[in-house]
Amino acid sequence: MKLVSFDKNRLGVVRGQEVIDISDLAASPAEDWPPVGMNRLIRRFQGAIPELEAAVASRSGRPLSEVRLGTPVPWPSKVIAYPANYHAHAQEMGREYRANTQGFFLKPPSALSGPNDPIVLPVNSGRRIDHECEFAIVIGRTCRDVHRDDWREVVFGYTLLIDAVIRGKEERVARKAFDTFCPVGPWIVTADEVGEPNNLRGRLWVNDELRQDANTRDLVLDVPGMIEMASSVMTLFPGDLIAAGTPEGVGPIRDGETVTIEFERIGAMTLKVVQGDTGKFSLFAKEGTP
Ligand code: MN
């Protein structure tokens, strides 16, 4: 099943090229703040499958092209992200460490944006702002200390994620936390439709130029390993996202360009890059060494 958020936090199931509105089956109205309908739907998903399947079979839909897709989980308790999780990318960045010995960082949920939103470049940055082509694990259950052999029990599904970053030596979180620096979408594909996540080709283009082309079999820390490590530190909750890290080929994005990300069996989305007028503080005004 493919689940989407659309038109200001309505919830939907994708059927072909249509969206079936199932907002009434979530335990949180679309108008609520914070928008936690998807978290609640994920939490009760197994029990909700008969209702969802009945809705998909009986309700009329709207064309996907006529709705505005939002980020699928707008209010996760956290976005966990693994750096240096592909050897070739770690080498291109000159990193000695790898994800299996370094651990992870967090991106704030406020950085999330959706498949119809642009990546907004902050002002006052003389720095290179890069794309990182990633996929994300969507957590399905509250859990702690998950052994790697039990990873399937806690994975709800997968989605696409771009980890945007200002290169430099300042705190990594500050460089990766700008609004719209974490586009996620276009939907969540439930784990049963993806199957084994250890052999997925992922690609990213800027305009028509292929920049990144890799396979999840080259991950340093695989999906079970990422879950085992993160859950050893923190309780994971339904809707939490784990960004798997990027392969080699990261590069700059500039005003007016488009970024397309695709992973097989998950999906694809194309985003605009625009120069914004926010982010005026001078933290990143000086040129820095990537
Ligand atoms: Mn990354």
Short mmCIF file of C-alpha atoms and ligand atoms in Angstrom, two decimals:
data_model
loop_
_atom_site.label_atom_id
_atom_site.label_comp_id
_atom_site.label_asym_id
_atom_site.label_seq_id
_atom_site.Cartn_x
_atom_site.Cartn_y
_atom_site.Cartn_z
CA MET A 1 0.00 0.00 0.00
CA LYS A 2 1.14 3.55 -0.71
CA LEU A 3 0.11 6.20 1.83
CA VAL A 4 0.19 9.94 1.22
CA SER A 5 -0.47 13.19 3.00
CA PHE A 6 -2.19 15.67 0.71
CA ASP A 7 -4.07 18.97 0.67
CA LYS A 8 -3.03 20.15 4.14
CA ASN A 9 -2.69 16.91 6.07
CA ARG A 10 -5.49 14.87 4.59
CA LEU A 11 -4.50 11.19 4.43
CA GLY A 12 -4.79 9.06 1.35
CA VAL A 13 -4.08 5.68 -0.18
CA VAL A 14 -2.76 5.64 -3.74
CA ARG A 15 -4.78 3.53 -6.19
CA GLY A 16 -3.21 3.63 -9.63
CA GLN A 17 -3.01 7.30 -10.55
CA GLU A 18 -5.61 8.31 -7.96
CA VAL A 19 -5.73 9.18 -4.28
CA ILE A 20 -8.46 7.72 -2.08
CA ASP A 21 -9.18 10.02 0.87
CA ILE A 22 -9.07 7.99 4.10
CA SER A 23 -8.71 10.92 6.51
CA ASP A 24 -11.78 9.75 8.43
CA LEU A 25 -9.96 6.52 9.33
CA ALA A 26 -7.16 8.35 11.17
CA ALA A 27 -7.58 9.14 14.85
CA SER A 28 -6.72 12.81 14.30
CA PRO A 29 -8.68 15.27 12.14
CA ALA A 30 -6.71 16.81 9.27
CA GLU A 31 -7.20 20.27 10.82
CA ASP A 32 -5.50 19.29 14.10
CA TRP A 33 -2.18 20.76 15.16
CA PRO A 34 0.25 19.19 15.48
CA PRO A 35 -0.56 17.06 12.42
CA VAL A 36 -0.17 13.54 13.77
CA GLY A 37 -2.82 11.69 11.75
CA MET A 38 -0.23 9.66 9.86
CA ASN A 39 1.58 8.70 13.08
CA ARG A 40 -1.69 7.46 14.53
CA LEU A 41 -2.66 5.63 11.36
CA ILE A 42 0.74 3.90 11.30
CA ARG A 43 0.33 2.93 14.96
CA ARG A 44 -3.02 1.22 14.35
CA PHE A 45 -2.32 0.14 10.79
CA GLN A 46 -2.59 -3.65 11.20
CA GLY A 47 -6.03 -3.30 12.73
CA ALA A 48 -7.06 -0.73 10.13
CA ILE A 49 -6.20 -2.82 7.07
CA PRO A 50 -9.76 -4.16 6.54
CA GLU A 51 -11.21 -0.62 6.69
CA LEU A 52 -8.50 0.70 4.39
CA GLU A 53 -8.97 -2.07 1.87
CA ALA A 54 -12.74 -1.55 1.91
CA ALA A 55 -12.23 2.18 1.35
CA VAL A 56 -9.86 1.58 -1.55
CA ALA A 57 -12.30 -0.88 -3.13
CA SER A 58 -15.41 1.26 -2.76
CA ARG A 59 -14.53 4.96 -2.73
CA SER A 60 -14.00 7.19 -5.71
CA GLY A 61 -10.64 8.86 -5.94
CA ARG A 62 -9.10 12.05 -7.18
CA PRO A 63 -6.28 12.20 -9.73
CA LEU A 64 -2.87 12.34 -8.05
CA SER A 65 -2.01 15.18 -10.41
CA GLU A 66 -4.82 17.33 -8.96
CA VAL A 67 -3.86 17.14 -5.29
CA ARG A 68 -0.96 18.76 -3.50
CA LEU A 69 1.12 16.04 -1.89
CA GLY A 70 2.69 16.92 1.44
CA THR A 71 5.50 15.29 3.35
CA PRO A 72 4.05 11.91 4.37
CA VAL A 73 4.83 12.17 8.11
CA PRO A 74 4.88 15.89 8.94
CA TRP A 75 5.35 15.42 12.68
CA PRO A 76 7.73 12.54 13.44
CA SER A 77 9.26 12.65 16.91
CA LYS A 78 12.64 12.67 15.15
CA VAL A 79 14.46 12.23 11.86
CA ILE A 80 17.54 10.10 12.49
CA ALA A 81 20.24 10.31 9.83
CA TYR A 82 23.37 8.25 9.24
CA PRO A 83 26.47 9.98 7.86
CA ALA A 84 29.22 8.16 5.96
CA ASN A 85 27.07 5.09 5.37
CA TYR A 86 28.51 4.28 1.93
CA HIS A 87 32.29 3.77 1.67
CA ALA A 88 32.63 5.63 -1.64
CA HIS A 89 30.82 8.71 -0.31
CA ALA A 90 32.89 8.71 2.89
CA GLN A 91 35.99 8.60 0.71
CA GLU A 92 34.82 11.51 -1.47
CA MET A 93 34.28 13.56 1.70
CA GLY A 94 37.66 12.56 3.15
CA ARG A 95 36.05 10.97 6.18
CA GLU A 96 38.00 8.43 8.20
CA TYR A 97 34.94 7.28 10.11
CA ARG A 98 31.95 5.24 8.97
CA ALA A 99 28.36 5.09 10.23
CA ASN A 100 28.96 1.80 12.03
CA THR A 101 31.51 3.44 14.34
CA GLN A 102 30.40 7.10 14.25
CA GLY A 103 26.70 6.83 14.97
CA PHE A 104 24.02 9.20 13.72
CA PHE A 105 22.72 12.76 13.93
CA LEU A 106 19.23 14.25 13.92
CA LYS A 107 17.42 16.54 11.51
CA PRO A 108 14.54 18.56 12.96
CA PRO A 109 10.99 17.76 11.81
CA SER A 110 10.66 21.47 10.87
CA ALA A 111 13.12 20.82 8.02
CA LEU A 112 10.66 18.42 6.38
CA SER A 113 9.00 19.40 3.13
CA GLY A 114 6.96 17.53 0.57
CA PRO A 115 7.17 16.47 -3.06
CA ASN A 116 5.34 19.58 -4.27
CA ASP A 117 7.48 21.99 -2.24
CA PRO A 118 10.68 23.62 -3.48
CA ILE A 119 14.02 23.36 -1.72
CA VAL A 120 14.49 26.95 -0.54
CA LEU A 121 18.09 28.13 -0.44
CA PRO A 122 18.84 30.51 2.46
CA VAL A 123 20.30 33.96 1.83
CA ASN A 124 23.71 34.91 3.07
CA SER A 125 25.34 31.67 2.21
CA GLY A 126 28.47 31.85 0.16
CA ARG A 127 28.73 28.14 0.62
CA ARG A 128 28.08 25.14 -1.47
CA ILE A 129 24.66 23.65 -0.73
CA ASP A 130 24.54 19.98 -1.66
CA HIS A 131 21.98 17.31 -2.39
CA GLU A 132 22.26 13.91 -0.74
CA CYS A 133 20.20 11.10 -2.29
CA GLU A 134 18.77 8.89 0.43
CA PHE A 135 15.91 6.62 1.29
CA ALA A 136 14.27 6.60 4.70
CA ILE A 137 12.91 3.85 6.90
CA VAL A 138 9.51 4.66 8.45
CA ILE A 139 9.17 3.15 11.91
CA GLY A 140 5.91 1.34 12.64
CA ARG A 141 6.01 0.57 16.35
CA THR A 142 7.18 2.01 19.65
CA CYS A 143 10.37 0.09 20.34
CA ARG A 144 13.71 0.12 22.15
CA ASP A 145 16.80 -2.07 21.93
CA VAL A 146 15.66 -3.87 18.79
CA HIS A 147 17.97 -6.75 17.93
CA ARG A 148 18.97 -6.71 14.28
CA ASP A 149 17.22 -10.06 13.70
CA ASP A 150 13.91 -8.44 14.73
CA TRP A 151 14.08 -5.43 12.39
CA ARG A 152 11.07 -6.47 10.31
CA GLU A 153 8.76 -6.17 13.31
CA VAL A 154 9.34 -2.43 13.63
CA VAL A 155 9.61 -1.26 10.00
CA PHE A 156 6.38 0.18 8.60
CA GLY A 157 7.68 1.17 5.20
CA TYR A 158 10.01 3.29 3.14
CA THR A 159 10.09 6.68 1.48
CA LEU A 160 12.53 8.94 -0.40
CA LEU A 161 14.55 11.59 1.39
CA ILE A 162 16.92 14.31 0.26
CA ASP A 163 19.36 15.38 2.97
CA ALA A 164 20.29 18.92 1.94
CA VAL A 165 23.31 20.50 3.59
CA ILE A 166 25.47 23.61 3.63
CA ARG A 167 29.05 22.37 3.42
CA GLY A 168 31.43 23.65 6.07
CA LYS A 169 32.90 22.88 9.45
CA GLU A 170 30.17 24.23 11.74
CA GLU A 171 27.89 21.88 13.66
CA ARG A 172 26.44 19.40 11.21
CA VAL A 173 22.93 19.81 12.56
CA ALA A 174 22.96 23.59 12.00
CA ARG A 175 24.10 23.10 8.40
CA LYS A 176 21.39 20.52 7.72
CA ALA A 177 18.45 21.97 9.63
CA PHE A 178 17.11 24.76 7.39
CA ASP A 179 13.43 24.61 6.52
CA THR A 180 12.97 22.50 3.35
CA PHE A 181 16.37 20.83 3.77
CA CYS A 182 14.64 17.48 4.27
CA PRO A 183 12.24 16.78 1.39
CA VAL A 184 10.48 13.45 1.95
CA GLY A 185 7.95 11.71 -0.28
CA PRO A 186 6.16 11.21 -2.51
CA TRP A 187 4.54 8.55 -0.32
CA ILE A 188 5.26 5.79 2.15
CA VAL A 189 5.42 2.36 0.55
CA THR A 190 4.58 -0.30 3.10
CA ALA A 191 7.37 -2.78 3.79
CA ASP A 192 5.52 -5.72 2.23
CA GLU A 193 5.61 -4.00 -1.18
CA VAL A 194 9.33 -3.30 -1.01
CA GLY A 195 10.49 -6.67 0.28
CA GLU A 196 14.20 -6.92 1.04
CA PRO A 197 15.65 -3.39 1.20
CA ASN A 198 19.24 -4.54 0.65
CA ASN A 199 19.28 -4.39 -3.15
CA LEU A 200 17.58 -1.18 -4.24
CA ARG A 201 19.05 1.04 -6.94
CA GLY A 202 18.78 4.72 -6.08
CA ARG A 203 19.51 7.65 -8.39
CA LEU A 204 19.46 11.42 -8.27
CA TRP A 205 19.55 13.89 -11.13
CA VAL A 206 20.04 17.65 -11.13
CA ASN A 207 18.14 18.87 -14.17
CA ASP A 208 18.95 16.07 -16.65
CA GLU A 209 22.38 15.29 -15.24
CA LEU A 210 22.70 12.00 -13.36
CA ARG A 211 24.68 12.80 -10.22
CA GLN A 212 24.19 9.78 -7.96
CA ASP A 213 23.62 6.15 -8.89
CA ALA A 214 24.11 3.52 -6.23
CA ASN A 215 22.65 0.44 -4.63
CA THR A 216 21.64 -0.21 -1.03
CA ARG A 217 23.75 -3.39 -1.03
CA ASP A 218 26.73 -1.02 -0.59
CA LEU A 219 25.47 0.39 2.72
CA VAL A 220 28.03 0.19 5.54
CA LEU A 221 25.29 -0.20 8.15
CA ASP A 222 22.30 -2.01 6.65
CA VAL A 223 18.64 -1.48 7.56
CA PRO A 224 18.70 -3.93 10.51
CA GLY A 225 21.94 -2.36 11.71
CA MET A 226 20.58 1.20 11.53
CA ILE A 227 17.52 0.20 13.56
CA GLU A 228 19.59 -1.73 16.09
CA MET A 229 21.95 1.19 16.67
CA ALA A 230 19.33 3.97 16.82
CA SER A 231 17.01 1.98 19.08
CA SER A 232 19.87 1.17 21.44
CA VAL A 233 20.02 4.90 22.21
CA MET A 234 16.45 6.12 21.83
CA THR A 235 12.91 4.85 21.96
CA LEU A 236 11.59 4.85 18.41
CA PHE A 237 7.98 5.82 17.78
CA PRO A 238 5.51 5.23 14.93
CA GLY A 239 6.32 7.66 12.13
CA ASP A 240 9.96 8.21 13.09
CA LEU A 241 12.18 8.43 10.04
CA ILE A 242 15.68 7.00 9.62
CA ALA A 243 17.64 8.44 6.69
CA ALA A 244 20.04 5.82 5.41
CA GLY A 245 22.86 8.07 4.24
CA THR A 246 23.97 9.03 0.79
CA PRO A 247 26.12 7.29 -1.82
CA GLU A 248 28.90 9.04 -3.70
CA GLY A 249 28.24 11.83 -6.18
CA VAL A 250 26.95 14.57 -3.89
CA GLY A 251 27.08 17.98 -5.54
CA PRO A 252 25.72 21.50 -5.49
CA ILE A 253 22.16 22.64 -6.11
CA ARG A 254 21.41 26.14 -7.35
CA ASP A 255 18.46 28.47 -7.83
CA GLY A 256 16.34 27.45 -10.81
CA GLU A 257 17.49 23.83 -10.99
CA THR A 258 15.36 20.76 -10.46
CA VAL A 259 16.31 17.71 -8.41
CA THR A 260 14.87 14.29 -9.19
CA ILE A 261 15.29 11.39 -6.78
CA GLU A 262 14.27 7.80 -7.46
CA PHE A 263 14.66 4.47 -5.69
CA GLU A 264 13.37 1.33 -7.30
CA ARG A 265 10.28 -0.15 -5.61
CA ILE A 266 9.78 3.09 -3.66
CA GLY A 267 9.12 5.83 -6.22
CA ALA A 268 10.39 9.11 -7.59
CA MET A 269 9.85 12.82 -7.11
CA THR A 270 11.10 16.01 -8.74
CA LEU A 271 11.64 19.20 -6.74
CA LYS A 272 12.45 22.75 -7.71
CA VAL A 273 15.33 24.63 -6.12
CA VAL A 274 14.62 28.30 -5.45
CA GLN A 275 16.51 31.13 -3.81
CA GLY A 276 14.61 32.27 -0.73
CA ASP A 277 14.83 35.41 1.37
CA THR A 278 15.05 33.70 4.79
CA GLY A 279 18.11 32.67 6.78
CA LYS A 280 19.62 36.13 6.99
CA PHE A 281 21.93 35.59 9.97
CA SER A 282 25.60 35.59 9.01
CA LEU A 283 26.49 32.15 10.44
CA PHE A 284 27.29 30.73 7.03
CA ALA A 285 28.19 33.93 5.18
CA LYS A 286 31.89 33.18 4.99
CA GLU A 287 33.34 30.78 2.50
CA GLY A 288 34.08 27.45 4.13
CA THR A 289 35.98 24.32 3.29
CA PRO A 290 33.62 21.52 2.35
MN MN B 1 23.00 12.45 4.56
#
